[in-house]
PDB file of C-alpha atoms and ligand atoms in Angstrom:
ATOM      1  CA  MET A   1      26.652  43.468 -17.963  1.00  0.00           C
ATOM      2  CA  PRO A   2      27.419  43.453 -14.213  1.00  0.00           C
ATOM      3  CA  PHE A   3      26.357  40.475 -12.199  1.00  0.00           C
ATOM      4  CA  SER A   4      25.450  41.074  -8.574  1.00  0.00           C
ATOM      5  CA  PHE A   5      23.395  39.531  -5.839  1.00  0.00           C
ATOM      6  CA  PRO A   6      20.504  41.803  -4.913  1.00  0.00           C
ATOM      7  CA  THR A   7      20.720  41.902  -1.138  1.00  0.00           C
ATOM      8  CA  GLY A   8      23.982  40.385  -0.116  1.00  0.00           C
ATOM      9  CA  ARG A   9      23.872  37.060   1.670  1.00  0.00           C
ATOM     10  CA  ALA A  10      20.592  37.329   3.506  1.00  0.00           C
ATOM     11  CA  PRO A  11      18.609  35.085   1.112  1.00  0.00           C
ATOM     12  CA  PHE A  12      21.313  32.458   1.290  1.00  0.00           C
ATOM     13  CA  ALA A  13      21.287  32.466   5.082  1.00  0.00           C
ATOM     14  CA  VAL A  14      17.519  32.072   5.180  1.00  0.00           C
ATOM     15  CA  ALA A  15      17.597  29.230   2.684  1.00  0.00           C
ATOM     16  CA  ALA A  16      20.341  27.466   4.596  1.00  0.00           C
ATOM     17  CA  ALA A  17      18.436  27.749   7.849  1.00  0.00           C
ATOM     18  CA  ALA A  18      15.259  26.423   6.260  1.00  0.00           C
ATOM     19  CA  CYS A  19      17.154  23.549   4.747  1.00  0.00           C
ATOM     20  CA  ALA A  20      18.777  22.602   8.035  1.00  0.00           C
ATOM     21  CA  LEU A  21      15.399  22.712   9.720  1.00  0.00           C
ATOM     22  CA  ALA A  22      13.863  20.495   7.049  1.00  0.00           C
ATOM     23  CA  LEU A  23      16.665  17.984   7.386  1.00  0.00           C
ATOM     24  CA  ALA A  24      16.310  17.896  11.145  1.00  0.00           C
ATOM     25  CA  THR A  25      12.562  17.399  10.844  1.00  0.00           C
ATOM     26  CA  LEU A  26      12.918  14.591   8.330  1.00  0.00           C
ATOM     27  CA  ALA A  27      15.528  12.833  10.431  1.00  0.00           C
ATOM     28  CA  GLY A  28      13.332  13.131  13.495  1.00  0.00           C
ATOM     29  CA  CYS A  29      10.362  11.697  11.626  1.00  0.00           C
ATOM     30  CA  SER A  30      12.053   8.653  10.188  1.00  0.00           C
ATOM     31  CA  ASP A  31      13.882   7.893  13.394  1.00  0.00           C
ATOM     32  CA  GLY A  32      11.315   8.142  16.117  1.00  0.00           C
ATOM     33  CA  GLY A  33       7.820   9.063  15.079  1.00  0.00           C
ATOM     34  CA  GLY A  34       7.305   6.606  12.260  1.00  0.00           C
ATOM     35  CA  GLY A  35       6.516   3.548  14.270  1.00  0.00           C
ATOM     36  CA  GLY A  36       5.084   0.361  12.840  1.00  0.00           C
ATOM     37  CA  GLY A  37       3.217   2.005  10.015  1.00  0.00           C
ATOM     38  CA  SER A  38       6.164   3.410   8.152  1.00  0.00           C
ATOM     39  CA  SER A  39       8.358   0.388   8.636  1.00  0.00           C
ATOM     40  CA  SER A  40       5.754  -2.009   7.291  1.00  0.00           C
ATOM     41  CA  ALA A  41       5.161   0.272   4.326  1.00  0.00           C
ATOM     42  CA  THR A  42       8.840   0.241   3.561  1.00  0.00           C
ATOM     43  CA  LYS A  43       8.950  -3.499   3.863  1.00  0.00           C
ATOM     44  CA  SER A  44       6.063  -4.160   1.500  1.00  0.00           C
ATOM     45  CA  GLY A  45       7.332  -1.561  -0.924  1.00  0.00           C
ATOM     46  CA  ALA A  46      10.658  -3.320  -1.194  1.00  0.00           C
ATOM     47  CA  SER A  47       9.311  -6.220  -3.204  1.00  0.00           C
ATOM     48  CA  PRO A  48       6.166  -5.184  -5.052  1.00  0.00           C
ATOM     49  CA  SER A  49       6.299  -7.609  -7.918  1.00  0.00           C
ATOM     50  CA  ALA A  50       9.765  -9.082  -7.822  1.00  0.00           C
ATOM     51  CA  GLY A  51      10.089 -12.797  -7.437  1.00  0.00           C
ATOM     52  CA  GLY A  52       6.652 -13.585  -8.780  1.00  0.00           C
ATOM     53  CA  GLY A  53       4.795 -11.602  -6.162  1.00  0.00           C
ATOM     54  CA  THR A  54       1.228 -10.715  -6.929  1.00  0.00           C
ATOM     55  CA  GLN A  55      -0.426  -7.409  -6.250  1.00  0.00           C
ATOM     56  CA  VAL A  56      -4.080  -6.597  -5.884  1.00  0.00           C
ATOM     57  CA  THR A  57      -5.126  -2.985  -5.864  1.00  0.00           C
ATOM     58  CA  ILE A  58      -8.299  -1.719  -4.270  1.00  0.00           C
ATOM     59  CA  SER A  59      -9.718   1.324  -5.975  1.00  0.00           C
ATOM     60  CA  ASN A  60     -13.223   2.745  -6.182  1.00  0.00           C
ATOM     61  CA  PHE A  61     -14.555  -0.078  -3.990  1.00  0.00           C
ATOM     62  CA  LYS A  62     -13.292  -2.737  -6.374  1.00  0.00           C
ATOM     63  CA  PHE A  63     -10.557  -5.315  -6.271  1.00  0.00           C
ATOM     64  CA  GLN A  64      -8.321  -5.040  -9.304  1.00  0.00           C
ATOM     65  CA  PRO A  65      -8.026  -7.630 -10.591  1.00  0.00           C
ATOM     66  CA  ALA A  66     -11.103  -9.186  -9.052  1.00  0.00           C
ATOM     67  CA  SER A  67     -10.082 -12.618 -10.304  1.00  0.00           C
ATOM     68  CA  LEU A  68      -6.502 -13.711 -10.038  1.00  0.00           C
ATOM     69  CA  THR A  69      -4.516 -16.901 -10.167  1.00  0.00           C
ATOM     70  CA  VAL A  70      -1.450 -17.567  -8.060  1.00  0.00           C
ATOM     71  CA  ALA A  71       0.774 -20.450  -7.103  1.00  0.00           C
ATOM     72  CA  PRO A  72       0.233 -22.232  -3.779  1.00  0.00           C
ATOM     73  CA  GLY A  73       1.738 -20.248  -0.927  1.00  0.00           C
ATOM     74  CA  ALA A  74       2.352 -17.177  -3.084  1.00  0.00           C
ATOM     75  CA  LYS A  75       2.609 -13.803  -1.456  1.00  0.00           C
ATOM     76  CA  ILE A  76      -0.196 -11.438  -2.344  1.00  0.00           C
ATOM     77  CA  THR A  77       0.232  -7.770  -1.613  1.00  0.00           C
ATOM     78  CA  VAL A  78      -3.002  -5.840  -1.344  1.00  0.00           C
ATOM     79  CA  VAL A  79      -2.749  -2.097  -1.878  1.00  0.00           C
ATOM     80  CA  ASN A  80      -5.580   0.146  -0.765  1.00  0.00           C
ATOM     81  CA  ASN A  81      -5.746   3.124  -3.093  1.00  0.00           C
ATOM     82  CA  ASP A  82      -9.137   4.201  -1.806  1.00  0.00           C
ATOM     83  CA  THR A  83      -9.888   6.821   0.780  1.00  0.00           C
ATOM     84  CA  THR A  84     -11.641   4.364   3.057  1.00  0.00           C
ATOM     85  CA  THR A  85     -10.517   1.252   4.901  1.00  0.00           C
ATOM     86  CA  HIS A  86     -10.900  -2.132   3.214  1.00  0.00           C
ATOM     87  CA  THR A  87     -10.014  -5.748   3.874  1.00  0.00           C
ATOM     88  CA  PHE A  88      -9.042  -8.676   1.665  1.00  0.00           C
ATOM     89  CA  THR A  89     -10.679 -11.631   3.345  1.00  0.00           C
ATOM     90  CA  ALA A  90     -11.382 -15.211   2.284  1.00  0.00           C
ATOM     91  CA  ASP A  91     -15.094 -16.021   2.275  1.00  0.00           C
ATOM     92  CA  LYS A  92     -14.606 -19.166   4.320  1.00  0.00           C
ATOM     93  CA  GLY A  93     -12.100 -21.088   6.332  1.00  0.00           C
ATOM     94  CA  GLY A  94      -9.965 -18.102   7.213  1.00  0.00           C
ATOM     95  CA  SER A  95      -7.625 -19.016   4.379  1.00  0.00           C
ATOM     96  CA  PHE A  96      -6.367 -15.473   4.255  1.00  0.00           C
ATOM     97  CA  ASP A  97      -7.306 -12.143   5.753  1.00  0.00           C
ATOM     98  CA  THR A  98      -5.429  -8.883   5.650  1.00  0.00           C
ATOM     99  CA  GLY A  99      -7.482  -7.315   8.386  1.00  0.00           C
ATOM    100  CA  ASP A 100      -8.162  -3.616   8.029  1.00  0.00           C
ATOM    101  CA  ILE A 101      -6.041  -1.865   5.422  1.00  0.00           C
ATOM    102  CA  ALA A 102      -6.086   1.864   6.008  1.00  0.00           C
ATOM    103  CA  PRO A 103      -6.320   4.207   3.015  1.00  0.00           C
ATOM    104  CA  GLY A 104      -3.014   4.402   1.197  1.00  0.00           C
ATOM    105  CA  LYS A 105      -1.623   1.384   3.024  1.00  0.00           C
ATOM    106  CA  SER A 106      -0.923  -2.149   1.931  1.00  0.00           C
ATOM    107  CA  ALA A 107      -0.904  -5.593   3.488  1.00  0.00           C
ATOM    108  CA  THR A 108       0.499  -8.926   2.425  1.00  0.00           C
ATOM    109  CA  VAL A 109      -1.118 -12.327   2.812  1.00  0.00           C
ATOM    110  CA  THR A 110       0.019 -15.797   1.839  1.00  0.00           C
ATOM    111  CA  ALA A 111      -2.114 -17.763  -0.591  1.00  0.00           C
ATOM    112  CA  PRO A 112      -3.430 -21.158   0.553  1.00  0.00           C
ATOM    113  CA  SER A 113      -1.055 -24.048  -0.020  1.00  0.00           C
ATOM    114  CA  ASN A 114      -3.766 -26.199  -1.569  1.00  0.00           C
ATOM    115  CA  ALA A 115      -5.169 -25.722  -5.036  1.00  0.00           C
ATOM    116  CA  GLY A 116      -8.688 -24.468  -5.451  1.00  0.00           C
ATOM    117  CA  ALA A 117     -10.890 -21.455  -5.868  1.00  0.00           C
ATOM    118  CA  PHE A 118     -11.072 -19.080  -2.924  1.00  0.00           C
ATOM    119  CA  PRO A 119     -13.712 -16.398  -3.173  1.00  0.00           C
ATOM    120  CA  PHE A 120     -12.875 -13.309  -1.162  1.00  0.00           C
ATOM    121  CA  HIS A 121     -14.591 -10.127  -0.089  1.00  0.00           C
ATOM    122  CA  CYS A 122     -14.168  -6.970   1.933  1.00  0.00           C
ATOM    123  CA  MET A 123     -15.544  -7.367   5.448  1.00  0.00           C
ATOM    124  CA  ILE A 124     -16.519  -3.715   5.567  1.00  0.00           C
ATOM    125  CA  HIS A 125     -18.153  -3.653   2.133  1.00  0.00           C
ATOM    126  CA  PRO A 126     -19.598  -7.125   1.457  1.00  0.00           C
ATOM    127  CA  PHE A 127     -20.480  -6.145  -2.095  1.00  0.00           C
ATOM    128  CA  MET A 128     -16.774  -6.059  -2.882  1.00  0.00           C
ATOM    129  CA  LYS A 129     -15.992  -9.519  -4.154  1.00  0.00           C
ATOM    130  CA  GLY A 130     -13.441 -11.469  -6.106  1.00  0.00           C
ATOM    131  CA  THR A 131     -11.973 -14.909  -6.532  1.00  0.00           C
ATOM    132  CA  LEU A 132      -8.480 -16.118  -5.871  1.00  0.00           C
ATOM    133  CA  THR A 133      -7.549 -19.250  -7.799  1.00  0.00           C
ATOM    134  CA  VAL A 134      -4.652 -21.328  -6.542  1.00  0.00           C
ATOM    135  CA  LYS A 135      -3.085 -23.844  -8.866  1.00  0.00           C
TER     136      LYS A 135
HETATM  137 CU1   CU B   1     -14.116  -2.320   1.628  1.00  0.00          CU
END
């Protein structure tokens, strides 16, 4: 059974060119165009739950979990899995506030250093509520 390439080397050349183009595009993206957004995403992705880190996910206009307990000063990473912007904001005292988290992005805040219960909400959707317990 003879084995032969159908049309010589043309398909290979096209594939190679496409590959080189893709590589160049990727390199260009990660080097220049990324900016603050991509670097912060990389940073927060590096330590999702290692070292006792806590993660809160926002999905379907809900904090998950809505009630969580962390140690004083713990890092809390808030991941927005919705298609709209949310915040993770302490009800009072400005104890913590992620500011706007764009869809698909995440932000990290530091838990208060004093024990207590810290209700939080989303500034954009006040019906989104939860409680952070520090102890
Ligand atoms: Cu919201």
